[in-house]
Coordinates of C-alpha atoms in Angstrom, one line a residue:
X1 CA 39.3 -189.8 -77.4
X2 CA 38.6 -186.1 -78.1
X3 CA 39.8 -184.3 -81.2
X4 CA 42.0 -182.1 -79.0
X5 CA 43.5 -185.1 -77.2
X6 CA 44.3 -186.8 -80.5
X7 CA 45.9 -183.8 -82.0
X8 CA 47.8 -183.2 -78.8
X9 CA 49.1 -186.7 -78.4
X10 CA 50.4 -186.6 -82.0
X11 CA 52.0 -183.2 -81.4
X12 CA 53.6 -184.3 -78.2
X13 CA 55.1 -187.4 -80.0
X14 CA 56.6 -185.1 -82.7
X15 CA 57.9 -182.6 -80.1
X16 CA 59.6 -185.3 -78.0
X17 CA 61.2 -186.9 -81.1
X18 CA 62.3 -183.4 -82.2
X19 CA 63.9 -182.7 -78.8
X20 CA 65.8 -186.0 -79.0
X21 CA 66.9 -185.3 -82.5
X22 CA 68.0 -181.8 -81.5
X23 CA 70.1 -183.2 -78.7
X24 CA 71.7 -185.8 -80.9
X25 CA 72.4 -183.2 -83.5
X26 CA 73.9 -180.9 -80.8
X27 CA 76.3 -183.6 -79.7
X28 CA 77.4 -184.3 -83.2
X29 CA 77.6 -180.6 -84.3
X30 CA 79.5 -179.8 -81.1
X31 CA 82.0 -182.5 -81.8
X32 CA 82.6 -181.3 -85.4
X33 CA 82.8 -177.6 -84.4
X34 CA 85.3 -178.4 -81.6
X35 CA 87.4 -180.5 -84.0
X36 CA 87.4 -177.7 -86.6
X37 CA 88.3 -175.1 -83.9
X38 CA 91.0 -177.4 -82.4
X39 CA 92.6 -178.7 -85.6
X40 CA 91.6 -176.2 -88.2
X41 CA 90.0 -178.7 -90.7
X42 CA 87.4 -181.5 -91.0
X43 CA 88.9 -182.9 -94.2
X44 CA 90.9 -185.6 -92.5
X45 CA 89.0 -186.2 -89.3
X46 CA 90.6 -189.0 -87.3
X47 CA 88.3 -192.1 -87.0
X48 CA 88.6 -192.5 -83.2
X49 CA 87.1 -189.0 -82.8
X50 CA 84.2 -190.0 -85.0
X51 CA 83.6 -193.0 -82.8
X52 CA 83.9 -190.9 -79.6
X53 CA 81.2 -188.5 -81.0
X54 CA 78.9 -191.3 -82.0
X55 CA 79.3 -193.1 -78.6
X56 CA 78.8 -189.8 -76.7
X57 CA 75.7 -189.1 -78.7
X58 CA 74.1 -192.5 -77.9
X59 CA 75.2 -192.3 -74.2
X60 CA 73.9 -188.7 -74.0
X61 CA 70.4 -189.8 -75.2
X62 CA 70.3 -192.3 -72.3
X63 CA 71.5 -189.8 -69.7
X64 CA 69.2 -187.0 -70.9
X65 CA 66.2 -189.3 -70.6
X66 CA 67.3 -190.4 -67.1
X67 CA 67.7 -186.8 -66.0
X68 CA 64.1 -186.1 -66.9
X69 CA 64.9 -183.7 -69.7
X70 CA 62.3 -185.2 -72.1
X71 CA 59.4 -185.0 -69.7
X72 CA 56.7 -182.4 -70.4
X73 CA 57.8 -178.9 -69.4
X74 CA 54.5 -177.3 -70.2
X75 CA 54.0 -174.5 -67.7
X76 CA 57.1 -175.3 -65.7
X77 CA 60.0 -173.1 -64.8
X78 CA 62.5 -173.3 -67.7
X79 CA 65.5 -172.5 -65.5
X80 CA 65.0 -176.0 -63.9
X81 CA 65.3 -177.5 -67.4
X82 CA 68.6 -175.7 -68.0
X83 CA 69.9 -177.0 -64.6
X84 CA 69.0 -180.5 -65.6
X85 CA 70.8 -180.2 -68.9
X86 CA 73.9 -179.0 -67.0
X87 CA 73.6 -182.0 -64.8
X88 CA 73.3 -184.3 -67.8
X89 CA 76.4 -182.9 -69.5
X90 CA 78.4 -183.1 -66.2
X91 CA 77.4 -186.8 -65.9
X92 CA 78.3 -187.4 -69.6
X93 CA 81.6 -185.6 -69.2
X94 CA 82.4 -187.6 -66.0
X95 CA 81.7 -190.9 -67.7
X96 CA 83.8 -190.0 -70.8
X97 CA 86.8 -188.9 -68.8
X98 CA 86.5 -191.9 -66.4
X99 CA 86.4 -194.3 -69.4
X100 CA 89.5 -192.6 -70.9
X101 CA 91.3 -192.8 -67.6
X102 CA 90.7 -196.5 -66.8
X103 CA 91.3 -197.6 -70.4
X104 CA 94.5 -195.5 -70.6
X105 CA 93.4 -194.0 -73.9
X106 CA 93.2 -190.4 -72.7
X107 CA 96.5 -189.5 -74.5
X108 CA 94.8 -190.4 -77.9
X109 CA 92.3 -187.5 -77.5
X110 CA 92.9 -183.8 -77.2
X111 CA 91.6 -182.6 -73.8
X112 CA 90.9 -179.2 -75.3
X113 CA 88.8 -180.9 -77.9
X114 CA 86.8 -182.9 -75.3
X115 CA 86.1 -179.7 -73.3
X116 CA 85.1 -177.7 -76.4
X117 CA 82.9 -180.6 -77.6
X118 CA 80.9 -180.8 -74.4
X119 CA 80.6 -177.0 -74.1
X120 CA 79.6 -176.5 -77.7
X121 CA 77.0 -179.3 -77.5
X122 CA 75.6 -177.8 -74.3
X123 CA 75.3 -174.4 -76.1
X124 CA 73.6 -176.0 -79.1
X125 CA 71.2 -178.0 -76.9
X126 CA 70.1 -174.9 -74.8
X127 CA 70.1 -172.8 -78.0
X128 CA 67.7 -175.1 -79.8
X129 CA 65.3 -174.9 -76.9
X130 CA 65.7 -171.2 -76.6
X131 CA 64.4 -171.0 -80.2
X132 CA 61.8 -173.7 -79.9
X133 CA 59.9 -172.6 -76.8
X134 CA 58.9 -169.1 -78.0
X135 CA 57.5 -170.8 -81.1
X136 CA 55.5 -173.3 -78.9
X137 CA 54.3 -170.4 -76.7
X138 CA 53.1 -168.6 -79.8
X139 CA 51.3 -171.6 -81.1
X140 CA 49.5 -172.1 -77.7
X141 CA 48.4 -168.5 -77.7
X142 CA 46.9 -169.1 -81.1
X143 CA 44.9 -172.0 -79.7
X144 CA 47.1 -174.9 -80.9
X145 CA 48.8 -177.6 -78.8
X146 CA 46.6 -177.0 -75.8
X147 CA 45.2 -179.3 -73.1
X148 CA 41.7 -179.3 -71.7
X149 CA 41.4 -179.4 -67.9
X150 CA 38.5 -180.4 -65.7
X151 CA 38.6 -178.9 -62.2
X152 CA 37.0 -181.0 -59.4
X153 CA 36.9 -179.7 -55.8
X154 CA 36.0 -176.7 -53.6
X155 CA 35.1 -173.4 -55.3
X156 CA 37.9 -171.3 -53.8
X157 CA 40.6 -173.8 -54.7
X158 CA 39.2 -174.2 -58.2
X159 CA 39.0 -170.5 -58.7
X160 CA 42.7 -170.2 -57.9
X161 CA 43.6 -172.9 -60.4
X162 CA 41.4 -171.3 -63.1
X163 CA 42.9 -167.9 -62.6
X164 CA 46.4 -169.2 -62.7
X165 CA 45.7 -171.1 -65.9
X166 CA 44.1 -168.0 -67.5
X167 CA 47.1 -165.8 -66.5
X168 CA 49.5 -168.1 -68.3
X169 CA 48.2 -168.8 -71.8
X170 CA 51.6 -169.9 -73.0
X171 CA 51.3 -172.9 -70.6
X172 CA 48.7 -174.3 -73.0
X173 CA 45.9 -175.3 -70.6
X174 CA 42.2 -174.5 -70.9
X175 CA 39.6 -175.1 -68.2
X176 CA 36.8 -176.9 -70.1
X177 CA 34.5 -177.7 -67.2
X178 CA 34.2 -177.5 -63.4
X179 CA 32.7 -180.0 -60.9
X180 CA 32.2 -178.4 -57.4
X181 CA 31.5 -180.2 -54.2
X182 CA 28.8 -177.6 -53.3
X183 CA 26.3 -176.9 -56.1
X184 CA 25.4 -173.4 -54.6
X185 CA 28.9 -172.2 -55.5
X186 CA 28.5 -172.7 -59.3
X187 CA 27.2 -169.2 -59.8
X188 CA 30.7 -167.8 -58.8
X189 CA 32.2 -169.4 -62.0
X190 CA 31.8 -167.7 -65.3
X191 CA 31.8 -171.0 -67.1
X192 CA 28.8 -172.7 -68.8
X193 CA 29.8 -176.2 -67.9
X194 CA 30.0 -175.8 -64.1
X195 CA 27.9 -178.0 -61.9
X196 CA 27.9 -180.1 -58.7
X197 CA 30.2 -183.1 -58.7
X198 CA 28.2 -186.3 -59.1
X199 CA 30.1 -189.5 -58.3
X200 CA 27.8 -191.6 -60.6
X201 CA 27.3 -189.1 -63.5
X202 CA 30.9 -187.9 -63.5
X203 CA 32.5 -191.4 -63.2
X204 CA 33.3 -191.5 -66.9
X205 CA 34.7 -188.1 -67.5
X206 CA 37.1 -187.8 -70.4
X207 CA 39.7 -185.0 -70.5
X208 CA 43.4 -184.4 -71.1
X209 CA 43.7 -183.4 -67.5
X210 CA 41.5 -183.8 -64.4
X211 CA 42.7 -181.7 -61.4
X212 CA 41.4 -182.3 -57.9
X213 CA 41.6 -178.9 -56.1
X214 CA 41.1 -178.9 -52.4
X215 CA 42.5 -177.0 -49.4
X216 CA 44.8 -178.9 -47.1
X217 CA 42.1 -178.9 -44.4
X218 CA 39.9 -181.0 -46.8
X219 CA 42.6 -183.4 -47.8
X220 CA 40.6 -186.3 -46.3
X221 CA 38.3 -186.1 -49.3
X222 CA 41.0 -186.8 -51.9
X223 CA 40.8 -190.6 -51.5
X224 CA 37.0 -190.6 -51.9
X225 CA 37.2 -188.4 -55.0
X226 CA 39.9 -190.5 -56.6
X227 CA 37.8 -193.6 -56.1
X228 CA 34.9 -191.8 -57.7
X229 CA 37.1 -190.9 -60.7
X230 CA 38.3 -194.5 -61.2
X231 CA 36.7 -194.9 -64.6
X232 CA 37.8 -191.5 -65.9
X233 CA 40.2 -191.1 -68.8
X234 CA 42.9 -188.5 -68.4
X235 CA 45.8 -187.5 -66.2
X236 CA 44.4 -187.1 -62.7
X237 CA 46.4 -184.7 -60.5
X238 CA 45.9 -183.4 -57.0
X239 CA 46.4 -179.7 -56.4
X240 CA 46.6 -179.0 -52.7
X241 CA 45.5 -175.4 -52.1
X242 CA 48.2 -173.8 -50.0
X243 CA 47.2 -170.3 -50.8
X244 CA 48.0 -168.0 -47.9
X245 CA 50.8 -170.2 -46.5
X246 CA 54.4 -169.0 -46.6
X247 CA 56.3 -171.6 -48.6
X248 CA 59.9 -171.6 -49.6
X249 CA 61.2 -173.8 -52.5
X250 CA 58.2 -176.0 -52.3
X251 CA 58.3 -179.2 -54.3
X252 CA 57.6 -182.8 -54.2
X253 CA 60.3 -185.3 -53.3
X254 CA 60.5 -189.1 -52.7
X255 CA 62.3 -190.4 -49.6
X256 CA 62.4 -194.1 -48.7
X257 CA 59.4 -194.7 -51.1
X258 CA 57.4 -192.0 -49.4
X259 CA 56.0 -189.0 -51.3
X260 CA 56.8 -185.8 -49.4
X261 CA 55.4 -182.3 -50.1
X262 CA 58.4 -180.0 -49.5
X263 CA 56.7 -176.9 -48.0
X264 CA 59.7 -174.8 -46.8
X265 CA 63.2 -176.1 -47.7
X266 CA 66.6 -174.5 -48.2
X267 CA 67.7 -174.0 -51.7
X268 CA 71.3 -174.7 -50.6
X269 CA 71.5 -178.4 -51.2
X270 CA 73.3 -180.7 -53.7
X271 CA 74.8 -178.9 -56.6
X272 CA 73.4 -175.5 -55.6
X273 CA 75.3 -175.6 -52.3
X274 CA 78.6 -176.4 -54.1
X275 CA 78.0 -173.6 -56.7
X276 CA 77.1 -171.0 -54.0
X277 CA 80.2 -171.9 -52.0
X278 CA 82.4 -171.7 -55.1
X279 CA 80.9 -168.3 -56.0
X280 CA 81.6 -167.0 -52.5
X281 CA 85.2 -168.3 -52.2
X282 CA 86.3 -167.1 -55.7
X283 CA 84.6 -163.6 -55.6
X284 CA 85.4 -162.9 -52.0
X285 CA 89.0 -163.9 -52.5
X286 CA 89.3 -161.6 -55.5
X287 CA 87.6 -158.8 -53.6
X288 CA 90.0 -159.2 -50.7
X289 CA 93.0 -159.0 -53.1
X290 CA 91.7 -155.9 -54.9
X291 CA 90.5 -154.1 -51.8
X292 CA 93.4 -154.9 -49.5
X293 CA 95.2 -151.5 -50.0
X294 CA 91.9 -149.7 -49.1
X295 CA 91.4 -151.9 -46.1
X296 CA 94.9 -151.2 -44.9
X297 CA 94.3 -147.4 -45.1
X298 CA 91.0 -147.8 -43.2
X299 CA 92.7 -149.9 -40.5
X300 CA 95.3 -147.2 -40.0
X301 CA 92.7 -144.5 -39.8
X302 CA 90.7 -146.4 -37.2
X303 CA 93.9 -147.1 -35.2
X304 CA 95.2 -143.5 -35.3
X305 CA 91.9 -141.8 -34.4
X306 CA 90.7 -143.8 -31.4
X307 CA 92.2 -146.3 -28.9
X308 CA 91.3 -149.9 -29.1
X309 CA 91.5 -152.7 -31.7
X310 CA 90.9 -152.1 -35.4
X311 CA 88.4 -154.9 -35.8
X312 CA 85.1 -155.2 -33.9
X313 CA 83.8 -158.8 -33.4
X314 CA 80.1 -159.3 -32.8
X315 CA 78.2 -162.6 -32.3
X316 CA 75.6 -163.1 -35.1
X317 CA 73.3 -165.9 -36.2
X318 CA 73.6 -167.4 -39.7
X319 CA 72.7 -170.6 -41.5
X320 CA 70.7 -173.2 -39.4
X321 CA 70.8 -170.9 -36.4
X322 CA 74.6 -171.3 -36.0
X323 CA 76.4 -168.4 -34.3
X324 CA 79.7 -166.9 -35.6
X325 CA 81.9 -163.9 -34.9
X326 CA 81.1 -161.3 -37.5
X327 CA 83.9 -158.8 -38.3
X328 CA 83.7 -155.1 -38.8
X329 CA 86.0 -152.1 -38.7
X330 CA 85.5 -150.6 -35.3
X331 CA 83.3 -147.5 -35.6
X332 CA 82.5 -146.8 -31.9
X333 CA 84.7 -146.2 -28.9
X334 CA 85.8 -149.2 -26.8
X335 CA 83.2 -150.3 -24.2
X336 CA 80.5 -148.2 -25.9
X337 CA 78.0 -151.0 -25.4
X338 CA 78.8 -151.5 -21.8
X339 CA 75.4 -150.0 -20.8
X340 CA 73.6 -152.4 -23.1
X341 CA 73.1 -153.6 -26.6
X342 CA 71.2 -151.3 -29.0
X343 CA 69.5 -152.2 -32.3
X344 CA 69.3 -150.1 -35.5
X345 CA 70.0 -146.4 -35.4
X346 CA 70.3 -146.1 -31.6
X347 CA 73.9 -147.2 -31.7
X348 CA 74.7 -144.6 -34.4
X349 CA 74.8 -141.8 -31.8
X350 CA 78.0 -143.2 -30.3
X351 CA 80.2 -143.6 -33.3
X352 CA 83.6 -142.0 -33.8
X353 CA 84.3 -139.4 -36.5
X354 CA 86.0 -142.0 -38.7
X355 CA 83.4 -144.5 -37.8
X356 CA 80.5 -142.3 -39.0
X357 CA 82.1 -142.1 -42.4
X358 CA 82.7 -145.8 -42.5
X359 CA 79.1 -146.6 -41.6
X360 CA 77.6 -144.1 -44.1
X361 CA 79.7 -145.6 -46.8
X362 CA 79.3 -149.2 -45.6
X363 CA 83.1 -149.6 -45.7
X364 CA 83.0 -150.9 -42.1
X365 CA 81.5 -154.1 -43.6
X366 CA 84.6 -154.9 -45.7
X367 CA 86.2 -157.3 -43.1
X368 CA 83.2 -159.6 -43.6
X369 CA 84.9 -160.7 -46.8
X370 CA 87.1 -162.7 -44.4
X371 CA 84.0 -164.3 -42.9
X372 CA 82.9 -165.2 -46.4
X373 CA 86.3 -166.9 -47.2
X374 CA 86.1 -168.8 -44.0
X375 CA 82.6 -170.1 -44.9
X376 CA 80.8 -168.3 -42.1
X377 CA 78.9 -165.9 -44.4
X378 CA 78.0 -165.5 -48.0
X379 CA 78.5 -162.5 -50.3
X380 CA 74.7 -162.3 -50.9
X381 CA 72.1 -163.3 -48.4
X382 CA 69.9 -162.0 -45.5
X383 CA 71.8 -159.7 -43.2
X384 CA 72.7 -161.6 -39.9
X385 CA 71.3 -160.4 -36.6
X386 CA 72.6 -160.6 -33.1
X387 CA 71.3 -163.6 -31.2
X388 CA 69.7 -161.5 -28.5
X389 CA 67.5 -159.8 -31.1
X390 CA 66.8 -163.1 -32.9
X391 CA 65.1 -164.4 -29.8
X392 CA 62.9 -161.3 -29.7
X393 CA 62.1 -161.0 -33.4
X394 CA 61.2 -164.6 -34.0
X395 CA 58.1 -164.2 -31.8
X396 CA 57.1 -160.8 -33.3
X397 CA 57.6 -161.3 -37.0
X398 CA 56.0 -164.3 -38.9
X399 CA 58.6 -166.2 -40.9
X400 CA 61.5 -164.5 -39.3
X401 CA 63.5 -167.7 -38.6
X402 CA 63.2 -168.9 -42.2
X403 CA 65.8 -166.3 -43.2
X404 CA 68.3 -168.6 -41.5
X405 CA 67.8 -171.3 -44.2
X406 CA 70.8 -169.8 -46.1
X407 CA 74.0 -168.2 -45.0
X408 CA 73.9 -164.6 -43.9
X409 CA 75.2 -162.2 -46.5
X410 CA 77.2 -158.9 -46.7
X411 CA 74.5 -157.5 -49.1
X412 CA 71.1 -158.8 -50.2
X413 CA 67.8 -158.3 -52.0
X414 CA 66.5 -156.2 -49.1
X415 CA 69.6 -154.0 -49.0
X416 CA 69.5 -153.0 -52.7
X417 CA 65.9 -152.1 -52.3
X418 CA 66.7 -149.7 -49.4
X419 CA 65.7 -151.9 -46.5
X420 CA 68.8 -151.7 -44.4
X421 CA 69.7 -150.1 -41.1
X422 CA 66.9 -148.6 -39.1
X423 CA 64.0 -149.5 -41.5
X424 CA 60.9 -151.6 -41.5
X425 CA 62.0 -155.0 -40.3
X426 CA 58.9 -156.8 -41.7
X427 CA 59.6 -155.4 -45.2
X428 CA 63.2 -156.5 -44.9
X429 CA 62.1 -160.0 -44.0
X430 CA 59.7 -160.2 -46.9
X431 CA 62.6 -159.3 -49.3
X432 CA 64.9 -161.8 -47.6
X433 CA 62.3 -164.6 -48.0
X434 CA 61.7 -163.7 -51.6
X435 CA 65.4 -164.0 -52.3
X436 CA 65.6 -167.5 -50.7
X437 CA 62.6 -168.6 -52.7
X438 CA 64.0 -167.3 -56.0
X439 CA 67.7 -167.9 -55.5
X440 CA 70.0 -168.4 -58.4
X441 CA 73.6 -167.5 -59.3
X442 CA 72.3 -164.9 -61.7
X443 CA 70.2 -163.3 -59.0
X444 CA 73.4 -163.2 -56.8
X445 CA 75.4 -161.5 -59.6
X446 CA 72.6 -159.0 -60.2
X447 CA 72.5 -158.1 -56.5
X448 CA 76.3 -157.7 -56.4
X449 CA 76.2 -155.5 -59.5
X450 CA 73.4 -153.3 -58.1
X451 CA 75.3 -153.0 -54.8
X452 CA 78.3 -151.6 -56.6
X453 CA 76.4 -149.7 -59.2
X454 CA 74.2 -147.8 -56.7
X455 CA 77.1 -147.1 -54.5
X456 CA 77.9 -147.9 -50.9
X457 CA 76.4 -144.7 -49.5
X458 CA 72.9 -145.0 -48.3
X459 CA 70.6 -142.7 -46.2
X460 CA 69.6 -145.5 -43.8
X461 CA 73.2 -146.6 -43.1
X462 CA 74.0 -145.8 -39.5

């Protein structure tokens, strides 16, 4: 085994032990802190609370391991780690409260203490990692705790892998050598140890990591290369080169024992779907309550200045291609679309006096809060389009239908960047797809804040 591998394996053992120790300490410290905050003293701590903390710590270690928290997070997205920690604490809390309920011992413990214990332990656990990871990143930039990688495959795919590794030194990987399927491509690599892959000569490669890098079109070679690498020592991984493909929330999943490469999947599944729905219901409900006086004034203005209903209903397409009736304050005369449906700014020529102000200020969109409460829309997401235009745009704009992998929104990533109304539809779709691929609650809150901060008035509003 190489010196790097020996040092690395020892370091990883210590880091994993340290992570477990930090979580155990977090659960104990969280319990003590919660007890002190709840009862004001630790001097006469009740014994059953000590047993609960000890049992919770041991159970927590098992749950954390089962949730994959102690796997290697080298080069991974840390937000996913935080999400897994949240899941682990939810499971731990669920087991604790279920135990107390069925054993009828819940009255012996303060519910406030239990809640404060889990919250404090979560903060300590995340806080420990928040302190530790910058230290690890600094060590890796200094050349310590790094893994050597041998790249095997086609030149373009290997170049992509090498550039990504070089762009993220904090991930702790170094390309030590390259084995290409075509010897004539070796000149394109600025690496001394780069030569053609030889199934006999390279059968005994030794490295921390061996990555097989091939485009999807050459996937048939993977099995042969893996057979050729049978005697190699190191973690062997396959990196399918999907450069140039539009992927959303790509990952690897297991279904019925089958390994599936998730290429374009909705982020709204499982816990994320519940969190998004809760966010929409709570915030939209509060917004309706606060803005109801303003909406009443707008409704009176629309009713008194033009004949017809106050609200305008329009069929739009949202999540999974489902249609719904989107609500707006009416800004055009009744039957103004009798001659045909217009897209973008063309319909702005027929608005009423009050309607023009409502459109310029985006106040005509406020009734869509009702759509959000009903579960037909979201506060944040791609803007919905009329079904007649969806049929047209899906053939003209690549990736257009992928925007329907989440609920349509009142505002979105495209809108806060100026892509709204009569603007470049392709640019708008690019922003919508970026939002879907990077969705998080924090991104939603950022978009809502910027929507309010930058104001409702916009030059492209029609």
